[in-house]
Coordinates of C-alpha atoms and ligand atoms in Angstrom, one line a residue:
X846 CA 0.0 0.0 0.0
X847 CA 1.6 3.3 -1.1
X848 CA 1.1 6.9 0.6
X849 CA -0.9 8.2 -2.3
X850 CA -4.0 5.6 -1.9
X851 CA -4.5 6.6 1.8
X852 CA -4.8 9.8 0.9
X853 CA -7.4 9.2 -1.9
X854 CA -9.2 6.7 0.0
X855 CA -9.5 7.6 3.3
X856 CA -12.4 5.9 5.0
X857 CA -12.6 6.6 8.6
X858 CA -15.0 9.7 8.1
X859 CA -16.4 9.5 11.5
X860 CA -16.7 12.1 13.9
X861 CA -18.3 11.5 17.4
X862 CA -22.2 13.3 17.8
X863 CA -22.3 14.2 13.6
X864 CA -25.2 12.9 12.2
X865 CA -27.0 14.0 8.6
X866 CA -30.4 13.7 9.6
X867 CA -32.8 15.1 12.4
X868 CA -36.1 13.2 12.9
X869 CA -39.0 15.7 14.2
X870 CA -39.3 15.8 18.2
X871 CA -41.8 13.4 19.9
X872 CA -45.4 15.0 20.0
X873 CA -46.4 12.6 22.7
X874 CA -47.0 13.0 25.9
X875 CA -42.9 13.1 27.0
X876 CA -43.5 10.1 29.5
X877 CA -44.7 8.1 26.5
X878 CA -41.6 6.5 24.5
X879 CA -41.8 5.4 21.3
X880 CA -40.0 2.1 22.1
X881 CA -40.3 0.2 25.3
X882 CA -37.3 0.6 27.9
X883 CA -37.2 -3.5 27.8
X884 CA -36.8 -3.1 24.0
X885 CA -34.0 -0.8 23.5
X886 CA -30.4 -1.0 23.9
X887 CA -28.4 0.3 26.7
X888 CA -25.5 1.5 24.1
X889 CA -25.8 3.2 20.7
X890 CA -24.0 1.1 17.6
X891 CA -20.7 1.8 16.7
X892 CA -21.9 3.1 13.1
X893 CA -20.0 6.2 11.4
X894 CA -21.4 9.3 13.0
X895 CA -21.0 11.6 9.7
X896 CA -22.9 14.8 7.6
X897 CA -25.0 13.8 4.1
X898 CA -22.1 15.6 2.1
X899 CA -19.8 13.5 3.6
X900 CA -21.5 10.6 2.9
X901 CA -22.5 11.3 -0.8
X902 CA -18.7 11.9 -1.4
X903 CA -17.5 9.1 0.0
X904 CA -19.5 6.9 -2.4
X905 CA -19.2 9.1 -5.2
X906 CA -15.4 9.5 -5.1
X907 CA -15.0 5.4 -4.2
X908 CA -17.2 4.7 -7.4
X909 CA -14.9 6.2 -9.5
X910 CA -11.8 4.6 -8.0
X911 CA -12.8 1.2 -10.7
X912 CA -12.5 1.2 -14.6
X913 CA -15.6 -0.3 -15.9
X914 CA -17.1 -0.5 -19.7
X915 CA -19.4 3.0 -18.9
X916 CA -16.2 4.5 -18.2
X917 CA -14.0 3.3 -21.0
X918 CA -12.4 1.3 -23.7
X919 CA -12.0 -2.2 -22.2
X920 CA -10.0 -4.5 -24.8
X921 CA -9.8 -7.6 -22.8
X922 CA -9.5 -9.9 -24.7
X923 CA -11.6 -13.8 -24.7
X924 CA -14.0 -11.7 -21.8
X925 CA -15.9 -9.3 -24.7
X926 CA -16.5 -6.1 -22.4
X927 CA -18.6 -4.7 -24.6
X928 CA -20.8 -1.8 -23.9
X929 CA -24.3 -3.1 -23.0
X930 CA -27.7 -1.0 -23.7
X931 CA -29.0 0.5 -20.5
X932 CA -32.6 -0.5 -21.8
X933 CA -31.8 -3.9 -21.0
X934 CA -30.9 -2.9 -17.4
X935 CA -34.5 -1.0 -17.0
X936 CA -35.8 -4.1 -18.1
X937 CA -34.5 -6.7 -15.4
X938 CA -34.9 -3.9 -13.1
X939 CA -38.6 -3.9 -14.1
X940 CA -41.1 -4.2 -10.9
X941 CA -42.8 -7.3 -12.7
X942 CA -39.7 -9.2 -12.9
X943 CA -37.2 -7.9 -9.5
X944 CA -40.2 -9.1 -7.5
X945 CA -40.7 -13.1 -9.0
X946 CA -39.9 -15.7 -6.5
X947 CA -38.9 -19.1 -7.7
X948 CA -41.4 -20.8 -6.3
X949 CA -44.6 -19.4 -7.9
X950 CA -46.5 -21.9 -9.6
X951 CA -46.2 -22.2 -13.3
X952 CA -49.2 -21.0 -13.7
X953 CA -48.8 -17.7 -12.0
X954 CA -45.7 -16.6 -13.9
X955 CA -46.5 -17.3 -17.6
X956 CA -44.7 -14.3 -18.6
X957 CA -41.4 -15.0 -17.1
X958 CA -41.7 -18.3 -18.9
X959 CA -42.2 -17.1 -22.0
X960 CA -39.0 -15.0 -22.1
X961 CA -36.9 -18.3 -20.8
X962 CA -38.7 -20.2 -23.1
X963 CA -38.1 -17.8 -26.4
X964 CA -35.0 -17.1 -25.4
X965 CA -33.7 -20.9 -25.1
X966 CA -35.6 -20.7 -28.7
X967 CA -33.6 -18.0 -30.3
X968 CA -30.3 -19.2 -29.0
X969 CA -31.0 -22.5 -30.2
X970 CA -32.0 -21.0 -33.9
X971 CA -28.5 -18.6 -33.4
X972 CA -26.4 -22.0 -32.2
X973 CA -27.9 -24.0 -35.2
X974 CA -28.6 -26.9 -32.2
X975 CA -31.9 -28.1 -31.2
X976 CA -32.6 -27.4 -27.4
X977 CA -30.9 -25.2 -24.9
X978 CA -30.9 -25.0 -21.3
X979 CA -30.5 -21.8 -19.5
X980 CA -30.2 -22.9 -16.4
X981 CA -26.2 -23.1 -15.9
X982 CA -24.8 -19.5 -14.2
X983 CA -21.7 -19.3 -15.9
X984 CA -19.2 -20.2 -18.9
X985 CA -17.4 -22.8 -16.8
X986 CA -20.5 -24.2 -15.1
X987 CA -22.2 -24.9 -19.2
X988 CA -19.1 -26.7 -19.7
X989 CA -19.4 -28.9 -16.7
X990 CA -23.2 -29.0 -17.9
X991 CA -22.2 -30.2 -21.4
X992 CA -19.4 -32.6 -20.2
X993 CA -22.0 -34.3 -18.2
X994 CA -24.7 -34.7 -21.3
X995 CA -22.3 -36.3 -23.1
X996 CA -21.2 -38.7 -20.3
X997 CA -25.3 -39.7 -19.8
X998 CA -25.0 -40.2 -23.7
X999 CA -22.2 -42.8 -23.4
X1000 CA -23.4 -44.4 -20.0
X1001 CA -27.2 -44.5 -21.9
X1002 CA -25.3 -46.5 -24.5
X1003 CA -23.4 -48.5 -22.3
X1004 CA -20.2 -46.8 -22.9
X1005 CA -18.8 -46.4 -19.6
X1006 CA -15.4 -46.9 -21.2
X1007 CA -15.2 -43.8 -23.1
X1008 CA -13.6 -41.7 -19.6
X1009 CA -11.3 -39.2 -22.0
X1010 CA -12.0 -35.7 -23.3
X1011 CA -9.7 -33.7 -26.1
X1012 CA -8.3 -30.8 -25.1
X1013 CA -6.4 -28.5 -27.6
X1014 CA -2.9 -27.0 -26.1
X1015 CA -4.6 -23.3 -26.8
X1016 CA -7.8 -23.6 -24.8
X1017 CA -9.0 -21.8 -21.9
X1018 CA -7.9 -22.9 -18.9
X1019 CA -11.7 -24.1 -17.6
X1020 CA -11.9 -26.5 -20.5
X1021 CA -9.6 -28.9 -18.7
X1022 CA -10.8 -28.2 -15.7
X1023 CA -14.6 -29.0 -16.2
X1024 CA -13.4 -31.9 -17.9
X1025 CA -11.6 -33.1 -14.7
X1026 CA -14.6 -32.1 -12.5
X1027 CA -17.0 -34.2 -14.8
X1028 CA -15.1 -37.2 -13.7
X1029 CA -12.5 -37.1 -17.2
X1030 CA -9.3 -37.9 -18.0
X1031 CA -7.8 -35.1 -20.1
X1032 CA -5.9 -35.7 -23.2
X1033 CA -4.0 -32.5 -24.7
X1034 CA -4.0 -32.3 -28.0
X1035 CA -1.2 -29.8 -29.6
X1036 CA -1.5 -26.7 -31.6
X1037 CA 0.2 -25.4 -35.1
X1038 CA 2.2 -23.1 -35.2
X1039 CA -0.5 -20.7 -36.6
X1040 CA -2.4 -21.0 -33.5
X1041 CA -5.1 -23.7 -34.8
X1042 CA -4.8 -27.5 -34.2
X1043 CA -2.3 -30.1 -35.2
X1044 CA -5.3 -32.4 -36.9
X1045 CA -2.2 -35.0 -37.1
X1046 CA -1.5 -34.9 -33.0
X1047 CA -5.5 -35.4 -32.8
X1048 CA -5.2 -38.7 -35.2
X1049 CA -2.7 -39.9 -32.9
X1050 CA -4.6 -39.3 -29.9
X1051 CA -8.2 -40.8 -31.0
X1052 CA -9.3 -44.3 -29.8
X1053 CA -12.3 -45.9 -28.2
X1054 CA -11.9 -44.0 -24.8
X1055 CA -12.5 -40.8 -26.2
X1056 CA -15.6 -39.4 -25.2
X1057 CA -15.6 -35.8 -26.6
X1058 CA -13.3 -33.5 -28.4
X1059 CA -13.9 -29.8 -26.6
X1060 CA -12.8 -26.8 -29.0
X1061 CA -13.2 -23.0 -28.7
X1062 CA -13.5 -21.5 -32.3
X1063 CA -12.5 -19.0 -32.8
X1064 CA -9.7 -20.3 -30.7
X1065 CA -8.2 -18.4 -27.7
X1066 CA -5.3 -16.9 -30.0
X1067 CA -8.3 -15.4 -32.3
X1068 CA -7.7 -17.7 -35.2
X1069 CA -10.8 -19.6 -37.0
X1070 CA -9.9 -23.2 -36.5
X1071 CA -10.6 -24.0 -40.4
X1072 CA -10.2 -28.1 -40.3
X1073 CA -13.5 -28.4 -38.0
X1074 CA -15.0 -30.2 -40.6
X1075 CA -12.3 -32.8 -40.8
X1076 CA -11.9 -32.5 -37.0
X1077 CA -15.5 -33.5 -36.6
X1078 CA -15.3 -36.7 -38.7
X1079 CA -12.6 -38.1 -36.9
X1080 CA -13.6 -37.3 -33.9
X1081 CA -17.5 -39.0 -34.4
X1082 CA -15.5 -41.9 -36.5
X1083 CA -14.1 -42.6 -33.3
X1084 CA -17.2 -42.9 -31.5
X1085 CA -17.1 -39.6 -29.7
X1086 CA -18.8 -36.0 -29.6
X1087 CA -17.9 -33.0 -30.1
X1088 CA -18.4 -29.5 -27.8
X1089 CA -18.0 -26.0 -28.7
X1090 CA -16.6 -23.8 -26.2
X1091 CA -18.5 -20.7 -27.0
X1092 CA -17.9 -18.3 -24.4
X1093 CA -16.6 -16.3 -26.9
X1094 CA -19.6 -16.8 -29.8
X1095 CA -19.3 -13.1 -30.3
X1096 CA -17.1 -13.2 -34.0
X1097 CA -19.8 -15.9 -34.9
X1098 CA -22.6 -13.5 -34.7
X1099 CA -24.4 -13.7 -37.7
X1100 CA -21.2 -15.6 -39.7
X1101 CA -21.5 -19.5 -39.0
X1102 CA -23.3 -21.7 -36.8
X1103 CA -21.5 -24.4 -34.8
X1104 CA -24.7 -27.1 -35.2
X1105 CA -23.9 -26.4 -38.8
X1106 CA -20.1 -27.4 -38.1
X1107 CA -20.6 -30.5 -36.7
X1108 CA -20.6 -29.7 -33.2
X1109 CA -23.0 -32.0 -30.6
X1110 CA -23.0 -30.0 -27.2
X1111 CA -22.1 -26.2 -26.7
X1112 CA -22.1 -23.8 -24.1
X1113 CA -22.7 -19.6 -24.6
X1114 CA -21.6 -16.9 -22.8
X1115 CA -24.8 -14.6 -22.2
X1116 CA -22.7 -12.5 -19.9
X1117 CA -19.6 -12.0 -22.8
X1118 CA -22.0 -12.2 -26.0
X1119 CA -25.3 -11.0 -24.4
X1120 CA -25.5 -8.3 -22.7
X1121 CA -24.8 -8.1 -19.2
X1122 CA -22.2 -6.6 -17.7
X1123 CA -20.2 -8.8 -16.1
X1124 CA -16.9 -7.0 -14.6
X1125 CA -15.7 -8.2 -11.1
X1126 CA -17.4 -11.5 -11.4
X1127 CA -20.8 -11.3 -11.9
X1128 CA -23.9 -12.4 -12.3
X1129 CA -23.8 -14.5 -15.8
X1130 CA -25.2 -17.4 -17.2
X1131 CA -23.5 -20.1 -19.7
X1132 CA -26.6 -21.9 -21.5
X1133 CA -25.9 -25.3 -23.2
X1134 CA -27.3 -25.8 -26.3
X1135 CA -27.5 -29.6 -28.1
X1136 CA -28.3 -31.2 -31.1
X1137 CA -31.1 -33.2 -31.7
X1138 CA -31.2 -36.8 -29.7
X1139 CA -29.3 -35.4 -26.4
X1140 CA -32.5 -33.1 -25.3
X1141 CA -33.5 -35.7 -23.1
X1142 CA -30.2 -35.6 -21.0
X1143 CA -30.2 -31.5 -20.7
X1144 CA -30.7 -30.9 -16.3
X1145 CA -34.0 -30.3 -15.1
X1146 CA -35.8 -28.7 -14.4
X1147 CA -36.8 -27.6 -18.2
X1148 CA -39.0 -25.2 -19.3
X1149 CA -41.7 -26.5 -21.8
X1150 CA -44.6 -25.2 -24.2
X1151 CA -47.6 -27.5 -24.1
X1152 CA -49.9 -28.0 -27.2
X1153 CA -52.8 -25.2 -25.6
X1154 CA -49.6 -22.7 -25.9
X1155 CA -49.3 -21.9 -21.7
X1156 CA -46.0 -23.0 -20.2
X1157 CA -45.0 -25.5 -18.0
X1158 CA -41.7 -26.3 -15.8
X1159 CA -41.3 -29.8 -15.6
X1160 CA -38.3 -32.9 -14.6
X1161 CA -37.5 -35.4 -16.5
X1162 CA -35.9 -39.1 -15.5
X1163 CA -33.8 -38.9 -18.6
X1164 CA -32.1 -35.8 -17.3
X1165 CA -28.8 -35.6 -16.1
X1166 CA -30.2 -34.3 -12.6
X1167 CA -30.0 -30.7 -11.4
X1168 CA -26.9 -28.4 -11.9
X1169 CA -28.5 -25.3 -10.8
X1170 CA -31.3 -24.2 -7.8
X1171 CA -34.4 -23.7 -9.9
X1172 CA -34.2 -22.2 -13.4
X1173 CA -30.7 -20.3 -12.8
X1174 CA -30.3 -16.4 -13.4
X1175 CA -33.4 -14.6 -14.2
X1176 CA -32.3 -11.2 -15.0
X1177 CA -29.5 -12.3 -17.2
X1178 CA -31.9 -13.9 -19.8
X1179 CA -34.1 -10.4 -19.4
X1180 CA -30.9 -8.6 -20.8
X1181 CA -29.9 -11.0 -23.4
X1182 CA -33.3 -11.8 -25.1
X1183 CA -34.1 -7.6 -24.5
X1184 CA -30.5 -7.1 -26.9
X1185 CA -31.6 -10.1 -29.0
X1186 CA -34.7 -8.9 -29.9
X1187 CA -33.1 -5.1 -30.0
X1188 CA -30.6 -5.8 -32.8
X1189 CA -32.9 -8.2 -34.7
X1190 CA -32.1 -10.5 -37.0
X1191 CA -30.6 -8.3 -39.5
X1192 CA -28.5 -6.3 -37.1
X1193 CA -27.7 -9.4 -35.2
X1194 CA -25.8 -10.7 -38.3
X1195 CA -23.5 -7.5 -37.9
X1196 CA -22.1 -7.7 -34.5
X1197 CA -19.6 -11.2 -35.7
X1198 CA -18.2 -9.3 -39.2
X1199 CA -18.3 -5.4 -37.0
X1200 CA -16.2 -6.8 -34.1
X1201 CA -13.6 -8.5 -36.6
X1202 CA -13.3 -5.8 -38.5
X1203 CA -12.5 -3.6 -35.7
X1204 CA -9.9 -6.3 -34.2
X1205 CA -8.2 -6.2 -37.7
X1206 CA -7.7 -2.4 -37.9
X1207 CA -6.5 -2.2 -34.6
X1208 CA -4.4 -5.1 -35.4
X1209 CA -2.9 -3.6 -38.6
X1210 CA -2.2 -0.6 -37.3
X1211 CA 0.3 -1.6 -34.5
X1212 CA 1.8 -4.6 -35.9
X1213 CA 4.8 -2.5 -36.5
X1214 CA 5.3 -1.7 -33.1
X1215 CA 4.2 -5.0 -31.0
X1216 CA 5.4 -8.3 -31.9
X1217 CA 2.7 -10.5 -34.2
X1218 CA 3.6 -13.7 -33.7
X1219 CA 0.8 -15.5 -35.3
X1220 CA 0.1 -13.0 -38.8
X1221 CA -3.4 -11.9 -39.7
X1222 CA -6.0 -11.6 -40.6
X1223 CA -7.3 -12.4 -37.2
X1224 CA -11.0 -12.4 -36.2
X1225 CA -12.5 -11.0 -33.0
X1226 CA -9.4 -10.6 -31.1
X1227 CA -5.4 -11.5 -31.9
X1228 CA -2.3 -11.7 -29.6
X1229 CA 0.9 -9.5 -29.4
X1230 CA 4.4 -10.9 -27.6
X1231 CA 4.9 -7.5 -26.1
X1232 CA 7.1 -4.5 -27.8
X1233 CA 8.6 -5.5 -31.1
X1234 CA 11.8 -3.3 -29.3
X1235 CA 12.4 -5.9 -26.1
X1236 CA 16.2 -4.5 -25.9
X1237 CA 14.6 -1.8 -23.6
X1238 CA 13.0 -4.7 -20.7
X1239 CA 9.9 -3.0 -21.3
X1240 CA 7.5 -5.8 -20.3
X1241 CA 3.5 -6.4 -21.3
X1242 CA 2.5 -5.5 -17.5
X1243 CA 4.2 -2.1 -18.1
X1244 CA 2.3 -1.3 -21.1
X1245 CA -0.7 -2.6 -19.8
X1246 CA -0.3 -0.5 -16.7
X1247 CA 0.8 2.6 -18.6
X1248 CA -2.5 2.4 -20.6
X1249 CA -4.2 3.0 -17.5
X1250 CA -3.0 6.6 -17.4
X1251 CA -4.6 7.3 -20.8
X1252 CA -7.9 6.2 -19.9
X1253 CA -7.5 2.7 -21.0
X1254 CA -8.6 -0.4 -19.3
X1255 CA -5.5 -2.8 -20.1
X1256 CA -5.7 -6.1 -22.5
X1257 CA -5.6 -9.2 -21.0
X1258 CA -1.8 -10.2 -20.4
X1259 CA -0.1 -13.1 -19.7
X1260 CA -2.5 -14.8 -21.8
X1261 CA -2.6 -17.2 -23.9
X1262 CA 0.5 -19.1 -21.8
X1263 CA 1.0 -20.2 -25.9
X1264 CA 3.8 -17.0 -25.7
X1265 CA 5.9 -14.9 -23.0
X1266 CA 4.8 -11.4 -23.1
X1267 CA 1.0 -12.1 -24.3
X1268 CA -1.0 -9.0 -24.9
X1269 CA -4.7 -9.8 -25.8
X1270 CA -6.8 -7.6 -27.5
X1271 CA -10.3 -8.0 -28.3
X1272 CA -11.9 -4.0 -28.9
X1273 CA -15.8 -5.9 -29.7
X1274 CA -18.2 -3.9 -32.3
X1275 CA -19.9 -1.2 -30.0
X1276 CA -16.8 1.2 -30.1
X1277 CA -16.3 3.8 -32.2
X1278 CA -13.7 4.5 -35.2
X1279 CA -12.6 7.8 -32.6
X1280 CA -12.1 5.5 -29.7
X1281 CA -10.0 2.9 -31.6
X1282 CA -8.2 5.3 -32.8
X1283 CA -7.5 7.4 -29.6
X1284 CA -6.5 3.6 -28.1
X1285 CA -4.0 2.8 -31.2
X1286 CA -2.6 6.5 -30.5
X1287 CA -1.9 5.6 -26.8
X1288 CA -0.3 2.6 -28.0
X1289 CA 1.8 3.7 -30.1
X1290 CA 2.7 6.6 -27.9
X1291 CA 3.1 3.9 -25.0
X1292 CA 5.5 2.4 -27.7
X1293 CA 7.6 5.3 -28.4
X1294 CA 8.2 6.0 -24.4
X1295 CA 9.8 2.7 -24.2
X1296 CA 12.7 3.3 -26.4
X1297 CA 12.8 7.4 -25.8
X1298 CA 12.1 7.5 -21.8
X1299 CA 11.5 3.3 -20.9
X1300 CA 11.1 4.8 -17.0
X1301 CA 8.1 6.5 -17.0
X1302 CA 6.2 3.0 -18.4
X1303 CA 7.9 1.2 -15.9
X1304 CA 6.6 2.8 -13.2
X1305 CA 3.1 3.8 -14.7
X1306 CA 0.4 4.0 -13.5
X1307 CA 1.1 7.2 -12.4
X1308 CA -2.7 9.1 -12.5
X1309 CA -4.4 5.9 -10.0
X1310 CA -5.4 5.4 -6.6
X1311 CA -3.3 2.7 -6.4
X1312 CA -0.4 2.3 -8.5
X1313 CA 2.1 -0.5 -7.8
X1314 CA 0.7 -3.1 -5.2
X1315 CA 2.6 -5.8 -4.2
X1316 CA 0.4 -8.9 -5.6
X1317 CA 2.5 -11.2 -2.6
X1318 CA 1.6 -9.3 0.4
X1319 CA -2.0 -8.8 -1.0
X1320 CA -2.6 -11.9 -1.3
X1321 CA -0.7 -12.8 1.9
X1322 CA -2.3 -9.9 4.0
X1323 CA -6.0 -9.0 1.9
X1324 CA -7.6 -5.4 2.7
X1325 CA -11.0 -6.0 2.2
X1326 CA -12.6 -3.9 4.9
X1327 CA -12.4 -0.5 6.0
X1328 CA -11.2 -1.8 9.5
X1329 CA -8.6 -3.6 7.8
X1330 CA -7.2 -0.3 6.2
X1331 CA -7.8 1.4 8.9
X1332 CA -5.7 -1.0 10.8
X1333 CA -2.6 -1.3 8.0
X1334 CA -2.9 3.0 7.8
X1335 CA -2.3 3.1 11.9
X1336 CA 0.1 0.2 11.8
Ligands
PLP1615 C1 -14.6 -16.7 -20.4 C2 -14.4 -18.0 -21.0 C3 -14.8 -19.2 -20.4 C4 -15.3 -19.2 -18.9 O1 -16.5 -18.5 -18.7 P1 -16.9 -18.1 -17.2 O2 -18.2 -17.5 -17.3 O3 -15.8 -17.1 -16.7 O4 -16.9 -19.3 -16.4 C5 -14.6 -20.4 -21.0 N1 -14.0 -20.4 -22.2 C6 -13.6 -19.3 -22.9 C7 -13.0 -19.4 -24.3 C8 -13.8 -18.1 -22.3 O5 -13.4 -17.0 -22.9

């Protein structure tokens, strides 16, 4: 913790008999109290005595301490910050829907179902698959979801032996994971050097204990993976299935459907892709979508239309059991079927071709400065190695913190681990030629400093509240309170 962020954040605002309020004098009969003796406390709370202004700066001033998409450009790439229509906040704000409790009969809540229900409708129709489930809260939790359809598939057909799943060297680091939480064994399966994968390493690797090949498309590096087709007939030769990691579904918008591909089991992103923003971890929602013959396995409980038209929430026995309580995260399917229906379907097919169009001109215009190791053209997002100069030790984290002073949320670093100085960059289709621009200007600039003054980007940020923390003692020692800060500013 550095000087300057006590100063900006102090939080003991206290001062003993301040208050902001005054609450009219009793009209009663002054014998009478309000409260009964028995009932009240012999000691006031220890709660900060402090004025209104007070108060409203201290909120005010701590809100702005965060970068957030309302605030700025926020090229992070494989998370797709992109800006998201305030509408669709108003809308899962509505009274009608803040106020629905998960246990109202199906009956009462026909509305509610009806937006799950179109909306499983209209991913399915976007995903090219035949059902989706909503009811998974997040990326990693569909891919769990998916994993375990596929592993009721094989058990249903007596398959128990098929206990591996196909993981490319390039994917994100959950696909592995869920895979080993499903009960797996993961197989990885290298990558070309262009970034998409070795379909030879995959021949090698295929044999009757594979039960699913997981791929993200495009992959993590921002490359389309263009053998899917031959990918998918080995894979299904082999006896197993293949899933779509497609968190990042964005670039696909309106361009290629991954039913279409071959793909059995995906996952989406509604909090990436969707609408909702979903900066410092939440909520979200990772629907899994299937082709047809695996809707019996999706979890219950699922959300049906019966033949009079009214819906219904019913469990199946086919079902792979629950994965979620009730029908998962409400508001987040407000947001994403409110910016579905929004755009339309002609404006939905723009989003895929805007956001790759924007990741190549960004792309082309600093390749001469940052290192390219995989050439374009790239589609929603692509990877630098850091500065094309390195003889200045000008490393990724001190561009990416530099960028901070120019009003720039930084790129996701260290990331893909495919190279050493990974700077990720995925601008999505809402931002503006001007704010592209502005961002290639700062990189560039950012560039420049490191061979002409390499100091001031080493120790940027230089305009935050907090500018260097150590990463060892936060973790070691975490602030998370104001007593906490209190106690590390007196110690
Ligand atoms: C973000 C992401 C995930 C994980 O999604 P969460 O909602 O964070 O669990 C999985 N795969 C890819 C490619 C992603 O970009």
């Amino acid at each position: 913790m550095n000087r300057r962020l006590y100063d900006k954040l102090i939080f003991e605002h206290s001062r003993a008999g301040r208050h902001g309020y005054s609450l009219p004098r009793n009209s009663f009969d002054r014998h009478i109290d309000e409260l009964p003796q028995s009932c009240r406390r012999a000691e006031a709370p220890a709660l900060p005595e402090v004025d209104e202004p007070t108060v409203v700066r201290h909120y005010t001033n701590s809100s702005t301490n965060n970068f957030g998409v309302d605030t700025g450009f926020y090229p992070l790439g494989s998370c797709t910050m992109k800006y998201n229509p305030k509408i669709n906040d108003a809308l899962a704000a509505s009274r009608s829907i803040a106020t629905l409790h998960p246990m109202q009969p199906a009956d009462t809540v026909q509305g509610a179902l009806t937006i799950y229900w179109e909306l499983q409708r209209a991913l399915s129709e976007i995903g090219g698959m035949a059902e989706f489930t909503l009811n998974p809260f997040a990326g990693a939790h569909g891919e769990l979801t998916g994993l375990l359809v596929i592993k009721a598939y094989h058990l249903s057909r007596q398959n128990a032996g098929r206990d591996t799943v196909l993981v490319p060297d390039s994917a994100h680091g959950t696909n592995p994971a869920s895979a080993a939480v499903a009960g797996f064994k993961v197989v990885e399966v290298k990558s070309l050097p262009d970034g998409t994968v070795d379909v030879d390493d995959l021949r090698s690797k295929l044999n009757d204990s594979v039960a699913a090949m997981m791929m993200t498309n495009p992959n993590t590096v921002g490359m389309f993976e263009k053998n899917i087709p031959e990918i998918a007939r080995l894979v299904h030769d082999a006896g197993g299935l293949m899933y779509y990691d497609g968190a990042n579904l964005n670039p696909m918008l309106g361009v290629a459907r991954p039913g279409d591909m071959g793909f059995d089991v995906m996952h989406i992103n509604l909090h990436k892709t969707f609408s909702t923003p979903h900066g410092g971890g939440g909520p979200g929602a990772g629907p899994v979508g299937v082709r047809k013959g695996l809707e019996c396995f999706l979890p219950n409980p699922r959300v049906v239309k019966k033949t009079d038209g009214t819906f219904d929430v019913i469990c199946e026995d086919s079902s792979l059991g629950r994965i979620s309580g009730w029908l998962g995260n409400f508001t987040v399917y407000v947001r994403a079927l409110a910016y579905i229906l929004g755009l339309g379907a002609e404006n939905i097919a723009k989003v895929g071709p805007l956001a790759t169009l924007n990741a190549n001109y960004v792309l082309n215009r600093l390749k001469d400065v940052y290192e390219l190791p995989i050439p374009g053209p790239c589609k929603h997002e692509f990877v630098f190695d850091g500065l094309k100069d390195k003889s200045t030790g000008v490393t990724t984290l001190n561009v990416a913190k530099r960028l901070l002073d120019f009003g720039f949320h930084a790129p996701t670093i260290y990331f893909p681990l495919l190279f050493h100085e990974s700077l990720m960059i995925e601008p999505t289709e809402t931002e503006s030629r001007e704010t592209l621009d502005s961002f290639i200007e700062a990189m560039r600039r950012i560039a420049d400093e490191a061979t002409n003054d390499p100091e001031t980007v080493k120790n940027a940020p230089h305009d935050t509240p907090v500018s260097h923390p150590d990463d060892t003692e936060a973790a070691l020692h975490p602030v998370t309170t104001w007593q906490d800060l209190c106690a590390a500013q007196n110690s």
